PDB file of C-alpha atoms in Angstrom:
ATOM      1  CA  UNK A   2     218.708 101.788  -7.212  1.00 51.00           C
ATOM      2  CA  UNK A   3     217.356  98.660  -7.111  1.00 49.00           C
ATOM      3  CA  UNK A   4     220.723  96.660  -7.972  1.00 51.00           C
ATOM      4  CA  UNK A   5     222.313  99.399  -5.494  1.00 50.00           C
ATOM      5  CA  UNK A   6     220.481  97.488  -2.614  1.00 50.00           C
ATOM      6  CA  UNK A   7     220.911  94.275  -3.429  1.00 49.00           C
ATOM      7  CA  UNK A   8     224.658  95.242  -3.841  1.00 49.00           C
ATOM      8  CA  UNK A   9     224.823  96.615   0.114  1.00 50.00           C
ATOM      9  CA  UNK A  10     222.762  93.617   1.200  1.00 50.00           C
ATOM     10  CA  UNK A  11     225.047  90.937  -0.117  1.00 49.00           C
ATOM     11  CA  UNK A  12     228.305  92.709   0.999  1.00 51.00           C
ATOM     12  CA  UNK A  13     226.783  93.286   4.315  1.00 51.00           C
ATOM     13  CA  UNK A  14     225.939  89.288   5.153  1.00 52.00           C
ATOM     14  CA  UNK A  15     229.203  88.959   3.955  1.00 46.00           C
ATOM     15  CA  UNK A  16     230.972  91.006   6.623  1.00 47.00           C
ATOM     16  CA  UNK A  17     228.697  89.609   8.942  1.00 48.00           C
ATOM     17  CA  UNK A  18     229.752  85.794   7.867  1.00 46.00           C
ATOM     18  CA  UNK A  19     233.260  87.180   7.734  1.00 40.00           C
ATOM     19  CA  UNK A  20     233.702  88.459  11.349  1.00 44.00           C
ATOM     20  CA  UNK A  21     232.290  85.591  12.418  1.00 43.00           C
ATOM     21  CA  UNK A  22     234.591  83.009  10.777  1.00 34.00           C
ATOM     22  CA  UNK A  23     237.541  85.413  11.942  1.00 37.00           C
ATOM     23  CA  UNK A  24     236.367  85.936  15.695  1.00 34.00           C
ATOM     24  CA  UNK A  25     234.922  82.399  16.150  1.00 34.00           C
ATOM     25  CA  UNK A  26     232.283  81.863  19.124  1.00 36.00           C
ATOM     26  CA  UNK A  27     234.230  84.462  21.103  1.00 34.00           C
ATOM     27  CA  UNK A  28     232.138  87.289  19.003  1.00 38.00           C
ATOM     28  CA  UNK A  29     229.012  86.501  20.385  1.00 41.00           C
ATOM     29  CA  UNK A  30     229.204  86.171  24.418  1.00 42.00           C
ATOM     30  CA  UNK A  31     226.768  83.785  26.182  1.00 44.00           C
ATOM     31  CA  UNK A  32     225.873  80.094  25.740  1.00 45.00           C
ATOM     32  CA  UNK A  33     227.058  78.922  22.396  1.00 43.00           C
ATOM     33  CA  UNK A  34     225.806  75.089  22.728  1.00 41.00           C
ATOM     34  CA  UNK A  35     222.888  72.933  24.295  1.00 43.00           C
ATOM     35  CA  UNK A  36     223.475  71.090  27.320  1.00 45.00           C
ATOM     36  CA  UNK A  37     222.338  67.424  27.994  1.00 43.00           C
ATOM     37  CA  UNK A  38     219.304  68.236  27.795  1.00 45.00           C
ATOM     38  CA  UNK A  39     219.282  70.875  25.788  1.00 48.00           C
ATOM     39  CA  UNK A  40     218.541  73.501  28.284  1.00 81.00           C
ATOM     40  CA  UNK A  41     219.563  76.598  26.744  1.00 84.00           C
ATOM     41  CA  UNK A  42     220.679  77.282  23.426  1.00 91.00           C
ATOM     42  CA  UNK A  43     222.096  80.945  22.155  1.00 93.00           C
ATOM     43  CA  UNK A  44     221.999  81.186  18.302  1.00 94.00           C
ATOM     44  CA  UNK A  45     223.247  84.006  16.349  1.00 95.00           C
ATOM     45  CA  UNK A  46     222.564  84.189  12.361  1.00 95.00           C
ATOM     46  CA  UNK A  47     221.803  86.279   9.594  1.00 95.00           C
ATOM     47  CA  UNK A  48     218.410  88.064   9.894  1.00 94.00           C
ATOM     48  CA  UNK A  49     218.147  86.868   6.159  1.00 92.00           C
ATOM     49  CA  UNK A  50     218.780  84.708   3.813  1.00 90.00           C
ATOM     50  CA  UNK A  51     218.315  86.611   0.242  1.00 89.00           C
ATOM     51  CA  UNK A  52     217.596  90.090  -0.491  1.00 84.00           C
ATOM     52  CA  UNK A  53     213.939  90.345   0.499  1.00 85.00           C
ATOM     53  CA  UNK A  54     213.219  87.148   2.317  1.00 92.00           C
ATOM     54  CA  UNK A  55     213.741  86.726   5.965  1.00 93.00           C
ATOM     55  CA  UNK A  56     215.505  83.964   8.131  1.00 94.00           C
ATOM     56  CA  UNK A  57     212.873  82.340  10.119  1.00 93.00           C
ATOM     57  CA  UNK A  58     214.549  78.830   9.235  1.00 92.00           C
ATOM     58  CA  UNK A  59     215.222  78.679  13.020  1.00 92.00           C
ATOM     59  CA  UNK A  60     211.123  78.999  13.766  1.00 94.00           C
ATOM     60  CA  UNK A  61     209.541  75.894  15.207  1.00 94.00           C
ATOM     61  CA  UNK A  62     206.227  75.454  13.700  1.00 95.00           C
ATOM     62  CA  UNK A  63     204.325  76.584  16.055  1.00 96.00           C
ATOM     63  CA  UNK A  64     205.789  79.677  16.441  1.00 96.00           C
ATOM     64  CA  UNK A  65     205.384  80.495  12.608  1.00 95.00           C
ATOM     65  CA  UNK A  66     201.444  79.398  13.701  1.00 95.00           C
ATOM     66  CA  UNK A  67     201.435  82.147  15.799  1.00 96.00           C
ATOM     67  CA  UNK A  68     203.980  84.845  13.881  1.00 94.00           C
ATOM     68  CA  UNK A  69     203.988  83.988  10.048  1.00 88.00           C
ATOM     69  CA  UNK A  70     205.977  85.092   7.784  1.00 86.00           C
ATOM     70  CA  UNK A  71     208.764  87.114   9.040  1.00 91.00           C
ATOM     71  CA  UNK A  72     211.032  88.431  12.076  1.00 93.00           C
ATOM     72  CA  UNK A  73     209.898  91.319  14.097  1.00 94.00           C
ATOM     73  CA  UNK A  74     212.700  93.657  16.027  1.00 95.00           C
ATOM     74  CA  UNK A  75     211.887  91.821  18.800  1.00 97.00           C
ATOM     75  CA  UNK A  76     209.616  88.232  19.997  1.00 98.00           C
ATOM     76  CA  UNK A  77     209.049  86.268  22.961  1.00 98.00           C
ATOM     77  CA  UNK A  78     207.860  82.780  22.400  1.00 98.00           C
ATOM     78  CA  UNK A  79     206.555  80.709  25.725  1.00 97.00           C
ATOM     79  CA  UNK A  80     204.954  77.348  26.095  1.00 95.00           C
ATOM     80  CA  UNK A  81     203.495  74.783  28.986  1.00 91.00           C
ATOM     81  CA  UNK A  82     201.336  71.995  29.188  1.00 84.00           C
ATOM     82  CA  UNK A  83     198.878  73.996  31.299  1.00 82.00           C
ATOM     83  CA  UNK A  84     198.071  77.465  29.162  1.00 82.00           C
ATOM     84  CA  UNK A  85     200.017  76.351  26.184  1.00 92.00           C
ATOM     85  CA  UNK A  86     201.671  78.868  23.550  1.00 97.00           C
ATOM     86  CA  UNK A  87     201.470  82.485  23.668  1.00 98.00           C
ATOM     87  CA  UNK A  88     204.150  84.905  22.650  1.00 98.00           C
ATOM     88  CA  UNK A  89     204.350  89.081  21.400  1.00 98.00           C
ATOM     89  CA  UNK A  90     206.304  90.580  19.058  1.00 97.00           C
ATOM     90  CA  UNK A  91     206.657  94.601  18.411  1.00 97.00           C
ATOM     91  CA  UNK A  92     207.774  96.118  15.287  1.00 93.00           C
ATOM     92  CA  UNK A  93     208.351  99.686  14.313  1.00 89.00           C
ATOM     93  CA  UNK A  94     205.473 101.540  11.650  1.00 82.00           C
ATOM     94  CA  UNK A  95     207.146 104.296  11.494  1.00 79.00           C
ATOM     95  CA  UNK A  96     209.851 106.851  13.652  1.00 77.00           C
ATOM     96  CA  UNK A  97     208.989 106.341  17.461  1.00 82.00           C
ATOM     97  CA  UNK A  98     206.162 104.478  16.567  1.00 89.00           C
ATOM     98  CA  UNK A  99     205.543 100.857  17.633  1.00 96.00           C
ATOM     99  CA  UNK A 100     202.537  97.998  17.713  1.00 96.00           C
ATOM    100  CA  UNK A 101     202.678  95.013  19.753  1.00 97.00           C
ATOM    101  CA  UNK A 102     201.012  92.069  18.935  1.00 97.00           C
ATOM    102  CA  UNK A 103     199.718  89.411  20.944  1.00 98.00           C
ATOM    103  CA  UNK A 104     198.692  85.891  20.180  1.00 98.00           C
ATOM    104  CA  UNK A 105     197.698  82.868  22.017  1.00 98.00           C
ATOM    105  CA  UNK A 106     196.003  79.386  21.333  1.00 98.00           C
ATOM    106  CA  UNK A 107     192.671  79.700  22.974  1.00 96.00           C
ATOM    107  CA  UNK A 108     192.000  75.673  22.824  1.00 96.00           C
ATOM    108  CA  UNK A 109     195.487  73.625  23.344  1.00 96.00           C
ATOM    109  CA  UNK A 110     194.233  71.579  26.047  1.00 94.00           C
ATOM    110  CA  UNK A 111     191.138  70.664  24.524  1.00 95.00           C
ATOM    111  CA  UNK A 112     192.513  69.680  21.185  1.00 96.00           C
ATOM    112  CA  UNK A 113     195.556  67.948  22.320  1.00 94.00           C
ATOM    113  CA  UNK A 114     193.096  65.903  25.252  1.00 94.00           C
ATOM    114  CA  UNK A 115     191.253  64.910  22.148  1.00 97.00           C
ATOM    115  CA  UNK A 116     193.931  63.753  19.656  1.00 97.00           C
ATOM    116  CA  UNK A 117     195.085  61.798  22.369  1.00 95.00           C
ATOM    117  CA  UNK A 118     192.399  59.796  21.989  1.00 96.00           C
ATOM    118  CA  UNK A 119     192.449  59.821  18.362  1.00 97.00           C
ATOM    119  CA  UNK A 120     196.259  58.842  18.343  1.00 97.00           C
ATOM    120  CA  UNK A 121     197.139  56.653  21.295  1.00 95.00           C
ATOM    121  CA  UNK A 122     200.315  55.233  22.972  1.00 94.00           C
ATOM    122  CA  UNK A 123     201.556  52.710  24.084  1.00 90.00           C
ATOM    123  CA  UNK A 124     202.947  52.392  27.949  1.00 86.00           C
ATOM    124  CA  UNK A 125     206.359  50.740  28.886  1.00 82.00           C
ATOM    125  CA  UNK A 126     206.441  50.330  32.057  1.00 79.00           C
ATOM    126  CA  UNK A 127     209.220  49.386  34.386  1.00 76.00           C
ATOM    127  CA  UNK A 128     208.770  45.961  34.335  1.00 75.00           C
ATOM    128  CA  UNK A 129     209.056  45.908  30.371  1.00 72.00           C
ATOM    129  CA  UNK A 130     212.910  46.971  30.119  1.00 71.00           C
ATOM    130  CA  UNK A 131     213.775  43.407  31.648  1.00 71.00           C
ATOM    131  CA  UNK A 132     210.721  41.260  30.095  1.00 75.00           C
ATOM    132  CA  UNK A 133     210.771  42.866  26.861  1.00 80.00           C
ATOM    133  CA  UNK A 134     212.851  42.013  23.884  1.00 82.00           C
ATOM    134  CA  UNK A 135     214.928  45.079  22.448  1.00 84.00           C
ATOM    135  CA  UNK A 136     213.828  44.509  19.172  1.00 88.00           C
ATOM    136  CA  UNK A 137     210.068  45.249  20.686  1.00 86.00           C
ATOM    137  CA  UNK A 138     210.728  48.190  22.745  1.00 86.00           C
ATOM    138  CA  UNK A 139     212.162  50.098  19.976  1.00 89.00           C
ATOM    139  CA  UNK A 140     209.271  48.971  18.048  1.00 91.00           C
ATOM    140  CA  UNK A 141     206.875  50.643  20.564  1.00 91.00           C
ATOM    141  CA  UNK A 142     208.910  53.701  20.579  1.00 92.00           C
ATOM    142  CA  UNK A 143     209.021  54.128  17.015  1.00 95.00           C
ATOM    143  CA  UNK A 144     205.037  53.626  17.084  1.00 95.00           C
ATOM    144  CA  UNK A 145     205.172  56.420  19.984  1.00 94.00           C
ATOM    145  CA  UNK A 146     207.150  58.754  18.183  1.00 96.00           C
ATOM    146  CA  UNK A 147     204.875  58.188  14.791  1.00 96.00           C
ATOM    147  CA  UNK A 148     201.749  58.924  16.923  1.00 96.00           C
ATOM    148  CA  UNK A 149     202.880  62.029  18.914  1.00 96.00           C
ATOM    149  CA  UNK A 150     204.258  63.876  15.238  1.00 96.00           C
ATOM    150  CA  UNK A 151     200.545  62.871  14.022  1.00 97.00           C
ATOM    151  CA  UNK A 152     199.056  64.339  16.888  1.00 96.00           C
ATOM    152  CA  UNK A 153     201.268  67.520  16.635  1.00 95.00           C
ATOM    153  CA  UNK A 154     201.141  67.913  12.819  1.00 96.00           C
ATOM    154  CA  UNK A 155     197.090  67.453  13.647  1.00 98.00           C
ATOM    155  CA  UNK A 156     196.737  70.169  16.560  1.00 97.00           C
ATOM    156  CA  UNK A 157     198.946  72.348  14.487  1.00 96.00           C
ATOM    157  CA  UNK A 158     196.795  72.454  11.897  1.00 96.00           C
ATOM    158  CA  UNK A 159     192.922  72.998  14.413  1.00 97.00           C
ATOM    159  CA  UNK A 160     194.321  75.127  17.051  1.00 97.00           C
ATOM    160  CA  UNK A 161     192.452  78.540  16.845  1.00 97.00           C
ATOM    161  CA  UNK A 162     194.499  81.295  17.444  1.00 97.00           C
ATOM    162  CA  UNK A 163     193.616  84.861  19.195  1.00 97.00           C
ATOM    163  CA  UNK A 164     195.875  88.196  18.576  1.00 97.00           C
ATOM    164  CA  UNK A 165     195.425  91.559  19.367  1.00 97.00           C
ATOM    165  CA  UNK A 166     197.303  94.486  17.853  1.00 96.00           C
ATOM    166  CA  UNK A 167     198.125  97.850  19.706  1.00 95.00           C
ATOM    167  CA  UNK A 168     200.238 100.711  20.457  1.00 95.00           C
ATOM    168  CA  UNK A 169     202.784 101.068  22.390  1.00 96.00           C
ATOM    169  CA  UNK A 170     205.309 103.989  23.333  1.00 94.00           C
ATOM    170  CA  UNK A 171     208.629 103.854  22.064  1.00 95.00           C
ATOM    171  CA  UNK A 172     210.344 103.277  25.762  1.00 96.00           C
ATOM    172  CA  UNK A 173     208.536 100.373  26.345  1.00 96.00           C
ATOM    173  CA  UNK A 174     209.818  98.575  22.999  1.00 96.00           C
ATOM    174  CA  UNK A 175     213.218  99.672  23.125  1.00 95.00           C
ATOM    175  CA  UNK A 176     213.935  98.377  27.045  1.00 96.00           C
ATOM    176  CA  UNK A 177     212.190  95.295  25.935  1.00 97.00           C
ATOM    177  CA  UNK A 178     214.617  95.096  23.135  1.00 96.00           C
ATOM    178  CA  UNK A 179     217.342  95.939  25.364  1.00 96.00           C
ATOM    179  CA  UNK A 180     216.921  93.787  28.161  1.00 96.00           C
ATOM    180  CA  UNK A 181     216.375  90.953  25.608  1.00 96.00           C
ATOM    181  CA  UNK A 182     219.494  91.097  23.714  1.00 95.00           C
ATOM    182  CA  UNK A 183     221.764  91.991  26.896  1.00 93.00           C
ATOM    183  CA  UNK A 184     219.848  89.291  28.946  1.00 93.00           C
ATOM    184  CA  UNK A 185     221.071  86.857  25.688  1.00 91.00           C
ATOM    185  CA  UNK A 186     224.177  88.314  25.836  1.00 89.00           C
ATOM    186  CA  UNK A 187     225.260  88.015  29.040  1.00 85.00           C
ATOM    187  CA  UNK A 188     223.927  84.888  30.345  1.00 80.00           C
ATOM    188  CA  UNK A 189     225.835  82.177  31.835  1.00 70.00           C
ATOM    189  CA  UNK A 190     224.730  78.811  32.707  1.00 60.00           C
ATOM    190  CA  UNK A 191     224.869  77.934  36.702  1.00 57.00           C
ATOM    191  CA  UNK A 192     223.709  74.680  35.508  1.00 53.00           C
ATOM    192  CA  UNK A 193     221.648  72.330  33.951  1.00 52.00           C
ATOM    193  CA  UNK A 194     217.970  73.272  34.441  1.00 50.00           C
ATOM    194  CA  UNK A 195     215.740  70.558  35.733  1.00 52.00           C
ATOM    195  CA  UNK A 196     214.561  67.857  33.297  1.00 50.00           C
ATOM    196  CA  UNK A 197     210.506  68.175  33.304  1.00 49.00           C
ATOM    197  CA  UNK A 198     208.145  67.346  30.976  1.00 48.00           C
ATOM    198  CA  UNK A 199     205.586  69.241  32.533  1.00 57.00           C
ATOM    199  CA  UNK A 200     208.291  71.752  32.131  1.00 80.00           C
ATOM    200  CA  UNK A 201     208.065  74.977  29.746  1.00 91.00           C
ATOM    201  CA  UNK A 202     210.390  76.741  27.528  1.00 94.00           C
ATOM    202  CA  UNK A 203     210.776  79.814  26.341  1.00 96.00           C
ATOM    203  CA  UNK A 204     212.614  81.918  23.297  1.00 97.00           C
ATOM    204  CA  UNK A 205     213.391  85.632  22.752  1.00 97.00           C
ATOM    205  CA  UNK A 206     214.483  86.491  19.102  1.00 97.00           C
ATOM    206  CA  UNK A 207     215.523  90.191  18.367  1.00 96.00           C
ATOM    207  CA  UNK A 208     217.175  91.666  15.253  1.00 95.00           C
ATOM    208  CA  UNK A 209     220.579  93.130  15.558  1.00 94.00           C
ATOM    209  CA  UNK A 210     221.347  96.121  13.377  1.00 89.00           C
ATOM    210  CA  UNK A 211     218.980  94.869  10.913  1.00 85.00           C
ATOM    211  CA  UNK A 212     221.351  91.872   9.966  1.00 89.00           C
ATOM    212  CA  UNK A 213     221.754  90.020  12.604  1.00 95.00           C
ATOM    213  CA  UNK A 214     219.365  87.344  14.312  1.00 96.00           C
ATOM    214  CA  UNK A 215     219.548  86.242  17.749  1.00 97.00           C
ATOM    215  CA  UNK A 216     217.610  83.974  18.988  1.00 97.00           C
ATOM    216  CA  UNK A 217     217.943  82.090  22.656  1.00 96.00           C
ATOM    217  CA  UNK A 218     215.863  79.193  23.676  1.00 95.00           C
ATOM    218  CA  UNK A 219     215.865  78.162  27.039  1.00 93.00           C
ATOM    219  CA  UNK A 220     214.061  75.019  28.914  1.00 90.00           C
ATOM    220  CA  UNK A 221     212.921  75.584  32.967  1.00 89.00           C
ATOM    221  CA  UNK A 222     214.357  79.004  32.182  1.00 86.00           C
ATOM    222  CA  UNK A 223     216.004  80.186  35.948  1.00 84.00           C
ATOM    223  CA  UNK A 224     218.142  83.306  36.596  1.00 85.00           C
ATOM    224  CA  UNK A 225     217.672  86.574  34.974  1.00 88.00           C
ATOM    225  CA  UNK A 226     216.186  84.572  31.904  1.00 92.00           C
ATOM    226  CA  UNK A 227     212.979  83.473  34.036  1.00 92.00           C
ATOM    227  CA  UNK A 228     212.834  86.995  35.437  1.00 94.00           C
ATOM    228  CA  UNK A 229     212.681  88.384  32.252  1.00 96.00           C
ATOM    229  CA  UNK A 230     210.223  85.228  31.016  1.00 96.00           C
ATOM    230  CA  UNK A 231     207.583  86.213  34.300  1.00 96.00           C
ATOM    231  CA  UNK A 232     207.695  90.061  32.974  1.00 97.00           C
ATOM    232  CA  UNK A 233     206.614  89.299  29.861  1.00 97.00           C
ATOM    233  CA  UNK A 234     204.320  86.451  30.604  1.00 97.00           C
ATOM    234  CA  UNK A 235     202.477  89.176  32.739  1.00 97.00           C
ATOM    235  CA  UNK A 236     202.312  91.479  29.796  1.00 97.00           C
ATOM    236  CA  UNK A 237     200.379  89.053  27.976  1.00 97.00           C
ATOM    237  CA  UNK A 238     197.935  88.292  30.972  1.00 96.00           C
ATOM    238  CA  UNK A 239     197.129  92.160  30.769  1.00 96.00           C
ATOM    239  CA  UNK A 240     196.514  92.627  27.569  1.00 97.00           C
ATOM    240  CA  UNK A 241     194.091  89.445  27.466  1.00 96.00           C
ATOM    241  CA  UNK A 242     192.784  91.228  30.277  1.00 95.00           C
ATOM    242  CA  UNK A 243     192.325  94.895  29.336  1.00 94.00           C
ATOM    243  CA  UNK A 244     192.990  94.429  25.229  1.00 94.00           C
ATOM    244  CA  UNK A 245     196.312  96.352  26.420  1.00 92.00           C
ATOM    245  CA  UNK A 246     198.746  97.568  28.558  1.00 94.00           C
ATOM    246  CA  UNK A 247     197.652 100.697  30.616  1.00 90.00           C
ATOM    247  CA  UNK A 248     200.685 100.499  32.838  1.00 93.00           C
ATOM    248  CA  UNK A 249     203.826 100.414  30.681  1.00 96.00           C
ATOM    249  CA  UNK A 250     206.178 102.552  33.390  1.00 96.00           C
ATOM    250  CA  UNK A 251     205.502  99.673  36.083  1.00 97.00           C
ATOM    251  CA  UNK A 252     206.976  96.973  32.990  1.00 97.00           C
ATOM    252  CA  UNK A 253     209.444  99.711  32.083  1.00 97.00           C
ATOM    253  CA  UNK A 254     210.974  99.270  35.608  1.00 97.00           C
ATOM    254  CA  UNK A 255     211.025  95.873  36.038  1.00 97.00           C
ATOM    255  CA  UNK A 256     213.102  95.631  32.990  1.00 97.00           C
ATOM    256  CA  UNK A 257     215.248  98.072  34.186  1.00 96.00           C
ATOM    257  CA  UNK A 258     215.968  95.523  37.415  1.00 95.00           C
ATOM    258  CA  UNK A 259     216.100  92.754  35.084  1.00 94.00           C
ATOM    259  CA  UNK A 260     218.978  94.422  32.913  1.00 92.00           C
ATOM    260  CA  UNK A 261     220.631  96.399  35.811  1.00 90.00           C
ATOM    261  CA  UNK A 262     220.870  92.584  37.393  1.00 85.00           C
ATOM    262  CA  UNK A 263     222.135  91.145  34.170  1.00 83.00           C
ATOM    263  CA  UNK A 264     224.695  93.644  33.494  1.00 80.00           C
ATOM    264  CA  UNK A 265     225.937  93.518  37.227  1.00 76.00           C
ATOM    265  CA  UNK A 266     226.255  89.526  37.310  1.00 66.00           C
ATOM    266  CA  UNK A 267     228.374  90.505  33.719  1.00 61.00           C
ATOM    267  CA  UNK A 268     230.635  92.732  35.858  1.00 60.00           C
ATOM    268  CA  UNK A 269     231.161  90.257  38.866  1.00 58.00           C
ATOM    269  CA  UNK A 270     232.218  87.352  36.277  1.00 56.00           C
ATOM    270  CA  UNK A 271     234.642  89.298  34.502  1.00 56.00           C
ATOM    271  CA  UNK A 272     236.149  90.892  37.215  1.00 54.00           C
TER     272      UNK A 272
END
């Protein structure tokens, strides 16, 4: 039986690589590429690697701080320089049953305000690009670039993390899987978001009959993306509120807009 699995996996990812090689970027509608700035970024890959062990090569690392281990049928990653990251994820336990789980860093600006100290930068002003040898400015930005991954790798590894686990009803995960895959699906960019780096991002990763991983990544998110990024950013404020959400119709309907708005703006672009 065993051998009988591993059998079906393989020859499934192979399809899957197949019809991708054969269709080309045209398979998977949406944003295939980063912009400038990398703005947005649409990424579609197998939801594993071997038989057994999932794909989360495409995880930064701190979103594996907050969700270890595997990929849940759906996630939504967010990060700022004010509240820092926080994210869900809901997976199925058993037939119509689902848990959400949230997590958060409880101390980001406190740590990171500290490790600043502990690694320092160096300035270059404006004055520096003309009084400055080359040879020196890359030598400060190389020291930069040393100190910020020390401070990162450091605040990775002292950031205290909260989560809380709950029920939720089946309707509320599937529109949130819905209106995350057909929000990936059928964005377009209407431009490159504003460069800030007191800017945020955001990701949504959702499993695709079981084999298939999508994952967008956005920066400033706007459009239906940001819509869908302030409905689930309010999800989170509830449930560190309450422990967990007592109002799922009032989400359920949002979502609704969110997907009825994303399908529509589909429609008009095609037609």
């Amino acid at each position: 039986m065993k051998e009988r699995n591993i059998a079906a996996w393989i020859c499934a990812c192979f399809l899957f690589l197949l019809k991708s090689i054969a269709m080309g970027q045209g398979a998977f509608p949406g944003p295939k590429s980063t912009g400038p700035a990398e703005s947005f970024k649409l990424t579609v890959e197998p939801a594993w690697i071997a038989y057994g062990k999932p794909n989360t090569m495409g995880k930064s690392e701190m979103e594996k701080k907050l969700f270890p281990n595997d990929n849940k049928m759906v996630e939504f990653f967010f990060i700022d320089n004010v509240l820092g990251p926080r994210g869900f994820r809901i997976d199925s336990v058993s037939t119509n049953s689902y848990i959400m789980e949230i997590a958060w860093v409880t101390d980001y600006k406190m740590i990171n305000k500290r490790l600043s100290e502990v690694f320092p930068t160096q300035s270059i002003g404006p004055n520096d690009f003309d009084n400055m040898q080359e040879e020196k400015l890359d030598e400060i930005r190389m020291f930069n670039r040393k100190q910020n991954n020390k401070r990162i790798q450091t605040a990775l590894e002292q950031y205290t993390i909260e989560r809380i686990e709950f029920q939720v009803k089946s309707d509320l995960a599937r529109h949130l899987w819905e209106t995350c895959f057909f929000v990936m699906k059928n964005y377009k960019s209407k431009g490159i978001a504003p460069i800030s780096f007191d800017g945020c991002s955001v990701t949504f990763r959702c499993i695709v009959e079981d084999f298939s991983l999508w994952t967008f990544f956005a920066r400033n998110p706007v459009t239906h993306v940001k819509n869908l990024t302030t409905i689930c950013n309010e999800m989170i404020k509830k449930v560190q509120q309450k422990g967990e959400i007592t109002d799922e119709e009032k989400y359920i309907r949002q979502l609704d807009d969110v997907l009825r708005e994303s399908t529509q703006s589909q429609t008009r672009m095609t037609e």
